[in-house]
Coordinates of C-alpha atoms in Angstrom, one line a residue:
M2 CA 5.7 -140.3 -4.2
R3 CA 4.3 -136.4 -2.7
S4 CA 5.2 -136.3 0.7
N5 CA 2.2 -135.4 3.5
P6 CA 2.6 -131.7 4.4
E7 CA 1.1 -132.6 7.6
E8 CA 3.6 -134.5 8.4
T9 CA 6.6 -131.6 7.0
A10 CA 4.9 -129.2 8.9
P11 CA 6.8 -128.3 12.4
E12 CA 5.0 -128.9 15.2
P13 CA 3.8 -126.2 17.2
G14 CA 6.3 -124.2 19.7
A15 CA 9.1 -126.5 17.7
V16 CA 12.6 -124.0 17.7
T17 CA 13.4 -124.1 13.8
E18 CA 16.7 -122.5 12.7
P19 CA 16.9 -119.5 10.5
E20 CA 18.1 -120.8 6.8
E21 CA 21.8 -119.6 6.5
T22 CA 21.7 -116.5 4.6
V23 CA 24.6 -115.7 2.0
P24 CA 26.4 -112.1 3.0
E25 CA 25.9 -110.2 -0.4
P26 CA 29.8 -109.2 -1.5
K27 CA 30.3 -105.7 -0.2
K28 CA 31.2 -103.3 -2.2
P29 CA 34.8 -101.1 -2.5
V30 CA 34.9 -97.7 -1.2
V31 CA 35.9 -95.7 -3.8
P32 CA 37.2 -93.0 -1.8
A33 CA 36.2 -89.3 -2.8
S34 CA 38.4 -87.4 -4.9
P35 CA 40.5 -84.2 -2.7
T36 CA 39.4 -81.5 -4.6
P37 CA 42.2 -79.3 -5.8
R38 CA 43.9 -76.6 -4.4
T39 CA 43.8 -73.5 -6.3
T40 CA 47.5 -72.4 -7.4
L41 CA 49.5 -69.5 -9.4
R42 CA 49.7 -72.3 -12.4
S43 CA 46.4 -73.4 -12.3
D44 CA 45.2 -70.4 -12.5
L45 CA 47.7 -68.4 -14.7
R46 CA 46.4 -71.2 -17.7
A47 CA 43.0 -70.6 -16.9
S48 CA 43.4 -67.0 -17.7
L49 CA 44.1 -67.5 -21.4
L50 CA 40.8 -67.0 -22.9
D51 CA 40.6 -63.8 -20.8
G52 CA 43.8 -62.8 -21.5
A53 CA 43.7 -63.3 -25.7
I54 CA 40.0 -61.1 -25.4
A55 CA 42.0 -58.3 -23.6
L56 CA 45.0 -58.1 -26.2
L57 CA 42.0 -58.4 -28.5
V58 CA 40.3 -55.3 -27.0
T59 CA 43.6 -53.0 -26.1
A60 CA 44.5 -53.5 -30.0
A61 CA 40.3 -52.4 -30.9
I62 CA 40.5 -49.4 -28.5
F63 CA 44.7 -48.8 -30.2
G64 CA 43.1 -48.3 -33.0
V65 CA 40.4 -46.1 -32.1
L66 CA 42.9 -43.6 -30.5
Y67 CA 45.3 -43.8 -33.7
L68 CA 42.5 -42.8 -36.3
R69 CA 41.7 -39.9 -33.6
I70 CA 45.5 -38.8 -34.1
R71 CA 45.6 -38.9 -36.7
A72 CA 41.9 -37.0 -38.1
K73 CA 43.5 -35.1 -35.5
T74 CA 39.9 -35.2 -33.0
S75 CA 42.0 -36.3 -29.4
S76 CA 41.9 -33.5 -27.1
T77 CA 45.9 -35.1 -26.8
V78 CA 46.9 -33.2 -29.8
T79 CA 46.0 -30.4 -28.1
V80 CA 47.4 -29.9 -25.3
M81 CA 50.8 -31.3 -26.9
P82 CA 50.9 -30.6 -30.4
F83 CA 53.9 -32.3 -30.9
M84 CA 52.4 -35.5 -30.5
A85 CA 49.8 -35.2 -33.7
D86 CA 52.2 -37.6 -34.9
A87 CA 50.5 -40.9 -35.0
G88 CA 53.8 -42.8 -36.2
A89 CA 56.2 -40.9 -34.4
F90 CA 54.3 -41.6 -30.9
W91 CA 52.7 -45.1 -31.5
V92 CA 53.9 -46.4 -28.3
Y93 CA 52.8 -44.0 -26.0
F94 CA 49.5 -44.9 -27.5
L95 CA 49.3 -48.3 -27.3
S96 CA 50.5 -47.3 -23.6
Q97 CA 47.3 -45.5 -24.0
A98 CA 45.4 -48.5 -24.9
F99 CA 46.8 -50.8 -22.6
G100 CA 45.8 -48.5 -19.6
W101 CA 42.7 -48.1 -20.7
S102 CA 41.9 -51.7 -20.8
A103 CA 44.0 -52.0 -17.6
L104 CA 41.4 -50.1 -16.4
L105 CA 38.3 -52.4 -17.3
W106 CA 39.6 -55.1 -16.1
A107 CA 39.8 -53.9 -13.0
W108 CA 36.3 -52.8 -13.2
G109 CA 35.4 -56.2 -14.0
T110 CA 37.3 -57.8 -11.5
V111 CA 35.9 -55.1 -8.8
I112 CA 32.5 -55.9 -10.0
L113 CA 33.1 -59.7 -10.0
G114 CA 34.6 -59.4 -6.8
L115 CA 30.9 -57.7 -5.8
L116 CA 28.9 -59.9 -7.1
L117 CA 31.0 -62.9 -4.8
S118 CA 30.8 -60.9 -1.3
G119 CA 27.2 -59.9 -2.3
P120 CA 23.8 -61.6 -3.1
R121 CA 24.5 -63.0 -6.3
P122 CA 22.0 -62.4 -8.5
G123 CA 20.3 -65.5 -10.2
W124 CA 20.5 -65.0 -13.5
L125 CA 24.2 -65.3 -13.7
P126 CA 25.4 -68.1 -15.8
W127 CA 28.0 -68.8 -13.9
S128 CA 27.6 -70.8 -10.6
G129 CA 29.6 -69.9 -7.8
P130 CA 33.2 -71.8 -8.2
S131 CA 33.0 -70.5 -12.2
L132 CA 32.4 -66.9 -10.6
E133 CA 35.2 -67.1 -8.2
R134 CA 37.7 -68.6 -11.1
L135 CA 36.9 -66.0 -13.2
H136 CA 37.6 -63.2 -10.2
R137 CA 41.0 -64.4 -10.0
T138 CA 42.0 -64.7 -13.2
T139 CA 40.5 -61.9 -14.3
S140 CA 42.8 -59.8 -11.5
L141 CA 46.1 -62.0 -13.2
N142 CA 45.1 -59.7 -16.2
T143 CA 44.9 -57.0 -14.9
I144 CA 48.0 -57.0 -13.3
A145 CA 49.6 -57.8 -16.2
L146 CA 47.7 -54.8 -18.3
I147 CA 48.5 -52.4 -15.9
T148 CA 52.7 -53.5 -15.9
A149 CA 52.5 -54.0 -19.5
H150 CA 51.0 -50.3 -19.6
A151 CA 54.1 -48.5 -17.4
L152 CA 56.9 -50.7 -19.3
L153 CA 55.5 -49.2 -22.8
F154 CA 55.1 -45.9 -21.3
A155 CA 58.8 -46.9 -20.0
V156 CA 60.0 -47.5 -23.9
E157 CA 58.4 -45.3 -25.1
L158 CA 60.7 -42.6 -23.1
I159 CA 64.1 -44.6 -24.1
R160 CA 62.4 -44.6 -27.8
H161 CA 62.7 -40.5 -27.6
D162 CA 65.3 -39.9 -25.5
T163 CA 68.6 -38.5 -27.4
D164 CA 71.6 -39.6 -24.3
A165 CA 73.4 -43.1 -24.3
W166 CA 71.3 -46.2 -24.2
Y167 CA 72.0 -46.8 -20.6
A168 CA 71.3 -42.9 -18.9
R169 CA 68.3 -43.5 -21.2
V170 CA 67.5 -47.0 -19.5
G171 CA 68.0 -45.2 -16.5
T172 CA 66.0 -42.3 -16.6
A173 CA 63.2 -44.0 -18.4
F174 CA 62.9 -46.4 -15.4
V175 CA 63.1 -43.8 -12.8
E176 CA 60.6 -41.2 -14.5
A177 CA 58.3 -44.8 -15.3
F178 CA 58.4 -46.6 -12.0
V179 CA 60.3 -44.0 -8.9
P180 CA 57.6 -41.9 -7.3
G181 CA 58.4 -38.3 -7.9
G182 CA 60.5 -39.4 -10.7
Y183 CA 58.1 -37.2 -12.9
D184 CA 58.9 -34.2 -12.1
S185 CA 56.8 -32.4 -15.7
G186 CA 53.6 -31.4 -16.3
T187 CA 50.3 -33.4 -14.6
G188 CA 52.4 -36.2 -14.7
R189 CA 54.3 -34.8 -11.1
I190 CA 50.7 -36.1 -9.3
A191 CA 49.1 -38.5 -12.1
I192 CA 52.7 -40.7 -12.6
P193 CA 52.6 -41.5 -8.8
V194 CA 49.1 -42.1 -8.5
G195 CA 49.5 -44.8 -11.1
Q196 CA 52.6 -46.5 -9.7
A197 CA 50.4 -46.8 -6.3
A198 CA 47.5 -48.6 -8.3
L199 CA 50.3 -51.5 -9.6
Y200 CA 52.6 -51.8 -6.6
L201 CA 49.3 -52.2 -4.5
A202 CA 47.8 -54.3 -7.1
I203 CA 50.4 -57.5 -7.5
P204 CA 49.9 -58.0 -3.9
L205 CA 47.1 -57.5 -3.4
G206 CA 46.2 -60.1 -6.5
L207 CA 48.5 -62.6 -5.6
L208 CA 47.5 -62.6 -1.6
F209 CA 45.0 -65.3 -2.5
Y210 CA 47.6 -68.0 -3.1
V211 CA 49.6 -67.9 0.1
R212 CA 46.3 -67.2 2.3
H213 CA 47.2 -70.7 4.2
R214 CA 50.2 -69.0 5.5
I215 CA 48.6 -65.9 6.5
G216 CA 45.8 -67.0 7.6
P217 CA 42.0 -66.6 6.0
K218 CA 41.0 -63.5 8.3
T219 CA 44.6 -61.3 7.3
W220 CA 43.6 -62.4 3.6
R221 CA 40.0 -60.9 3.9
V222 CA 40.8 -58.0 5.5
L223 CA 43.7 -57.3 3.0
H224 CA 41.6 -58.5 0.0
R225 CA 39.2 -55.4 0.5
F226 CA 41.8 -53.0 -0.1
V227 CA 41.6 -54.0 -4.0
I228 CA 38.9 -51.1 -4.0
A229 CA 42.5 -49.2 -4.3
V230 CA 43.7 -50.2 -6.8
Y231 CA 40.8 -49.7 -8.5
I232 CA 40.1 -45.5 -7.3
L233 CA 44.1 -44.6 -7.8
S234 CA 43.5 -46.3 -11.0
V235 CA 40.3 -44.4 -11.9
W236 CA 42.3 -41.2 -10.2
H237 CA 45.0 -41.3 -12.6
T238 CA 43.1 -41.6 -15.5
L239 CA 41.1 -38.9 -14.9
L240 CA 44.1 -36.9 -14.0
Y241 CA 47.1 -37.8 -17.1
G242 CA 44.5 -39.4 -19.5
T243 CA 44.1 -35.7 -22.0
N244 CA 41.7 -37.4 -24.4
V245 CA 39.6 -37.4 -20.9
W246 CA 40.2 -33.9 -20.3
Y247 CA 37.8 -32.8 -21.8
D248 CA 33.8 -33.5 -22.0
G249 CA 33.2 -36.2 -24.6
W250 CA 32.5 -39.4 -24.5
F251 CA 35.9 -41.0 -23.0
R252 CA 35.3 -39.5 -19.8
T253 CA 31.4 -39.6 -19.7
T254 CA 32.0 -43.5 -20.0
I255 CA 34.2 -43.0 -17.3
W256 CA 32.1 -42.5 -15.4
L257 CA 29.1 -44.6 -16.7
L258 CA 31.1 -47.4 -15.5
Q259 CA 30.7 -45.7 -11.8
L260 CA 27.6 -46.0 -11.7
P261 CA 27.2 -50.3 -11.3
L262 CA 29.6 -50.5 -9.2
A263 CA 28.6 -47.7 -6.6
A264 CA 25.3 -49.9 -6.9
L265 CA 26.5 -53.0 -6.4
F266 CA 29.0 -51.4 -3.4
L267 CA 26.1 -50.3 -1.4
L268 CA 24.1 -53.9 -2.1
R269 CA 27.1 -55.5 -0.8
L270 CA 27.0 -53.4 2.3
L271 CA 23.6 -53.5 2.9
A272 CA 23.2 -57.5 2.5
P273 CA 26.2 -59.2 2.5
A274 CA 27.0 -62.8 1.6
R275 CA 28.8 -63.2 5.2
R276 CA 26.4 -63.0 8.0
S277 CA 29.5 -61.8 10.4
E278 CA 28.8 -57.9 8.4
R279 CA 25.4 -57.8 8.2
L280 CA 23.6 -54.5 9.9
R281 CA 21.7 -55.8 13.0
A282 CA 20.0 -53.6 15.3
L283 CA 22.1 -51.9 17.7
R284 CA 21.2 -53.9 20.4
D285 CA 21.9 -56.9 18.6
H286 CA 25.1 -56.0 17.4
P287 CA 27.6 -58.7 19.0
G288 CA 30.7 -55.8 18.5
S289 CA 30.8 -52.5 20.1
A290 CA 29.2 -49.7 19.7
T291 CA 31.6 -47.7 17.3
G292 CA 31.7 -51.0 15.4
W293 CA 28.1 -50.9 14.8
T294 CA 28.9 -46.7 13.8
T295 CA 31.5 -47.6 11.2
R296 CA 29.3 -49.8 9.7
L297 CA 26.8 -47.8 9.4
T298 CA 28.6 -44.2 8.4
G299 CA 30.1 -46.4 5.7
R300 CA 26.3 -47.5 4.0
V301 CA 25.1 -43.8 4.4
L302 CA 28.6 -43.2 2.4
A303 CA 28.4 -45.4 -0.6
A304 CA 24.4 -44.2 -0.4
G305 CA 26.2 -41.1 -1.3
I306 CA 28.6 -41.7 -3.4
L307 CA 25.8 -44.0 -5.8
V308 CA 23.6 -40.3 -5.5
A309 CA 26.3 -38.1 -6.2
L310 CA 27.5 -40.2 -9.4
V311 CA 23.5 -39.7 -10.4
A312 CA 23.7 -36.4 -10.1
V313 CA 26.9 -36.1 -12.4
L314 CA 25.7 -37.8 -14.7
A315 CA 21.9 -35.9 -15.1
T316 CA 23.9 -32.6 -14.9
G317 CA 26.8 -33.8 -17.1
R318 CA 29.1 -31.1 -14.4
D319 CA 32.3 -34.4 -14.4
G320 CA 35.3 -31.9 -13.8
G321 CA 35.7 -31.9 -17.3
R322 CA 38.8 -29.4 -18.4
T323 CA 37.5 -25.9 -20.5
E324 CA 41.0 -24.8 -21.5
P325 CA 44.0 -26.6 -21.2
P326 CA 46.4 -26.7 -18.0
E327 CA 49.4 -24.0 -18.1
D328 CA 51.7 -25.9 -17.7
T329 CA 51.4 -29.1 -20.8
S330 CA 55.4 -29.8 -21.1
S331 CA 55.9 -33.2 -21.1
T332 CA 59.4 -35.5 -21.1
H333 CA 58.1 -37.2 -23.9
N334 CA 59.7 -34.2 -25.4
H335 CA 62.6 -34.3 -25.7
G336 CA 63.8 -33.0 -29.3

């Protein structure tokens, strides 16, 4: 029998109880997985590919150096004729190859650091975290390449020494790793400069992994001195690299590499990623007038360096030698 709708309809003003609703079961809250902390071990694993590329580049540079010695087209033969025997001094040329690749990797590390701390171009294929990791892996490989360069230099000294083995090892250690220990030729200045680059690169490159202990502010201040490692490396190369003493494409390449670096350095100072580092009007500067003047001076000097580099490349006057120095002696020539 059908019910009458009038009988089932509630009376006007009557209070009706709400229908019971079955609560939906709550979804379990899955805690977000914590971001894994960056460690030296994880970055060492990540640096394997970059390290393999560095070794391939080093092998290619060694091949070029070796063939130039064999063909007697290298300035090294002009400066030190006794090294014309490429087979006898192949370890030295391998050391040079590691030195060149170390300089190239140091250049790339500085470039990546400037991209991270300044305005980042939109065309870069890497995200911020990927760029940071690449910056760290190239830094670690730069340390490894510089170390290999110094160790092979010491091995070469041992190979061509005629003293007892323990005396050879001791002499090579002093000459390769103790400032002032190498006392012949241009090495009196160039070798300590290279040693300074090595001894600064190791702690400055590894400080990132203890930044939570020393504090992020302290780490940022110390990290800025990484540029000193690169400057010392370039200085060491220009002083001691016999294949860049004279005008030629080796020396020109070194100067050309500095041009994008100087441009990025100036851009990083003019538009830093951190707002606190931007140069405002003097009346709006939060610090002292001295700090403002220092920041302005840094930007003017960076612009001056860029102009000077352009002038060097345009005129071709890059400090290359026209003749060998008076003292071309070397502790390599033990015979």
